[in-house]
Amino acid sequence: MSEPLICAGCGLLCDDVTAEGTALTPECALGSRWLAARRDAGGAAASIDGAPADVTAALDRAVELLGAARRPLLHGFDGATVEDARAAVTLADRLGALVRVDRAPDPEAVARRGSSTATLGEIRDRAEVVVVWREDPEVTHPRLLERLGSGATLVVVDDRDTATAARADVRLRWAAGRDLEAIRSLHVLERELPLTEDDLAGELRGLLDRLHAVPHAAFVHGPGLGGPRAALALYELVRALSDQRHVVTLGLPPVAGSAGADAVLTWQTGYPAAVDLASGHPELALAVDEGVDVAVCVEAPARPGVTTIALSALPVADAAVHIATAPPGVAAPGTAHRLDEVPLALAAPWPADRPTAAQLLARIGEGLAR
Amino acid sequence: MTVLVVAVSARMLAQLAVADGHRVIALDRFGDVDLRRIAPGGTAASNDALVALADGVAADAVVYGAGLENRPDLVARLADGRELLGTPADRLAAVRDPWAVAAAARAAGARAPETRRREPAVQDGAWLRKPLRGGGGRGIRRWAGGRPRSTEILQRFVAGVPCSAVALADARTASTLAVTEQLLAPRGFRWTGNVTPPRLPAGERAELAGRLGAVCDEVAARFGVRGAFGVDAIWDGRQTWVLEVNPRPTAALELVGPGAFAAHVEGARGRRPPVVPAPPAGRVKLVLFADRDLRAPHPDWWPSGLARDIPRAGESIARGQPVCTLVSGEHAVNELRAVGTGLLRALPGTVLAR
């Protein structure tokens, strides 16, 4: 029997999906893999140092480790819900801990610059040029181009022959190492200043002409952009282009849970991505990760080399404590944010008798209060 | 190589060039004793007159210092028939444009204070009026309303520690040589010197250095800056606010030490500059300004090894004009200020009032 589902296989959170077994309709290999991993997640309810344990004993051990921690960290959130992230911030506040959304999109650029963005629907309805910058959403976010519609000119910046590049109306093929220079040069040309290097000038002027010719445009980007400097430069370029038209960025997070957790961190502490609560008030902590001795890892892989309390539906290697959670969107309901920040209520088509990470974090907090 | 050095004060650049084995001809406004000891040349009272003097000088290359970055026309004239060791004239307009610099700063994750040509409709917060083509903090004052002159801009005042980076660029990337705290006059905004490193907690220093490094890199690539240059900024305790770029060797280069000129030449030629060791901590440069009209003493009167830019004996120095420069690795800022105050106070006994 097929079950309606919101698929959290990628940040698109497609809400028009049905599942039969692990096969999805509309068909999506990425979504099927996501569902299969969570429906098959069995194993012990909890473990301590790799040995099966009951949940209460595992929670006691977690409380003991965190009670003795000098520099605790709560991190991960790859597959977490908004409720999980909210509980993590509450516990971090109690502990005076660091909180980090491991795969937050462009944390430095967002924190320092802020981004101008739009919903998928707005881009679909208004953008006449969509520039996909060194990403291959046909593989990583398989229905993105479908969701953005077919009305816009699709420009793909990539020197690799990807599935997305195969659908491009216009291709720009400089090497990845030149992305920062290219974005900067677009900005220089936009300000009508002279270029310092001009071998890309023809392609860049062509792209700029296309952007100048339309009232609405969007840049789709992600980890392929190659670091915070390029993201900062892109956000500043978009700001400059928006002087005369409406231009937005749409980040493609590599995991489904990071957008929601990032939003929770921002609305609860004022800062995105990475926050230090050790001083009693929130501080942005993009580069401060030293000295962490105990980590609580929420619905994500563990950090190597740190004593880890893993609260995760999927197995986590080398955790001092692991407590299996009900997979969000499969066995437990919750709220998730689509990659364009639209909140969606995840269903629980196959409920399981396991706690959520949010419930476990609350119980750890109660244990610490005793 | 014979290098022509043209600047408001050419002594520092001339000494660095001579230390690297070059012959130097120096043209500046002062013709200080310690400059003339190492380099022939001439003096003139304006940038136009200095460049007119330069027309008749035979040299392989030319380096320009403070004062010329606002005059691309004069830089182009200096470069006629000589190798220009510095940022080309056609790059200067953009890199001195406060709005273009602000965009570069933001693209590197720093901030830039709001800058306007006209008065804001509502006077919210504190604003400064600044010369559009200024330098050394001269002519900056609080804005108390009224329309700024056509040669001025209005810029939001940012409270914090004034800082600067001195860096080397090859027109594509930059490497930071030093981050300094700028020492300003007790009242107003006039630059009086630098200390490296800035007197900030280690964490703030690291954040400031990282951000200024990114800004220098962005400036080099975006504007095609070549050779040694500087970025002035305010550190407000959390953020770096970029004020301006000086696309030529800055006074703080003196704190860097040997090899700085050779590295400047490499960068100016578009080659990745050699690594220059970081300056030793706790070096202070302090310019003494005349607190009244003075006449300079004999050059031997000044403490050797400490005083530079030494005026000629009997030279008249008007109130507010620079007297000499103290550079020390032994004194804290306040100690060196006390030395400077003592020297200025001692001058009446050794000189004739004008």
XYZ file of N, CA, C and O in Angstrom, chain A residues 3 14 22 65 74 83 90 100 105-106 154 201 246 258 270 315 324 329 335 348 363:
84
model
N 2.091 5.060 0.702
C 1.898 6.035 1.778
C 2.336 7.414 1.292
O 3.408 7.543 0.683
N 10.327 17.316 -1.110
C 9.179 17.167 -2.018
C 7.973 16.636 -1.232
O 8.069 15.618 -0.537
N 10.180 0.960 -0.531
C 11.097 2.093 -0.553
C 11.103 2.760 -1.930
O 11.932 3.634 -2.186
N 28.909 12.097 31.238
C 29.953 12.671 30.361
C 29.791 14.185 30.233
O 30.768 14.938 30.341
N 27.449 20.753 20.785
C 26.297 20.074 20.176
C 26.339 20.382 18.685
O 26.398 21.558 18.296
N 12.397 20.778 15.852
C 12.211 20.466 17.271
C 13.507 19.942 17.878
O 13.859 20.288 19.019
N 18.456 24.643 23.709
C 18.087 24.716 25.129
C 19.140 24.021 25.996
O 19.581 24.553 27.020
N 26.885 23.939 16.720
C 27.278 24.159 15.328
C 26.434 23.304 14.393
O 26.294 22.094 14.598
N 24.583 26.241 5.146
C 25.013 26.836 3.883
C 25.721 28.168 4.114
O 25.187 29.046 4.780
N 26.936 28.296 3.605
C 27.700 29.556 3.618
C 27.670 30.265 4.967
O 27.284 31.435 5.048
N 18.545 28.969 -18.634
C 19.387 28.277 -17.662
C 20.853 28.441 -18.060
O 21.286 27.948 -19.100
N 36.772 38.103 -19.949
C 35.914 39.288 -20.090
C 34.734 39.042 -21.030
O 33.612 39.464 -20.732
N 15.803 42.701 -9.534
C 15.672 41.804 -8.389
C 16.483 40.541 -8.639
O 16.165 39.773 -9.552
N 19.846 20.935 7.645
C 20.673 22.086 8.027
C 19.911 23.401 7.939
O 20.128 24.300 8.753
N 20.368 34.759 17.578
C 20.752 35.929 16.786
C 21.861 35.644 15.799
O 22.191 36.506 14.988
N 23.197 4.347 12.249
C 24.345 3.967 13.086
C 25.433 5.030 13.027
O 25.630 5.662 11.991
N 19.508 5.213 19.568
C 18.816 5.219 18.269
C 17.540 6.042 18.366
O 16.771 5.896 19.324
N 10.434 12.075 9.788
C 9.803 12.021 8.464
C 9.449 10.625 8.028
O 8.779 10.435 7.016
N 9.077 19.153 12.233
C 9.056 20.250 11.269
C 10.419 20.333 10.597
O 11.451 20.228 11.267
N 4.722 10.892 9.822
C 5.378 9.680 10.325
C 4.597 8.489 9.823
O 3.805 7.890 10.556
N 15.578 14.937 28.006
C 15.848 14.035 29.140
C 17.271 14.212 29.659
O 17.512 14.123 30.861
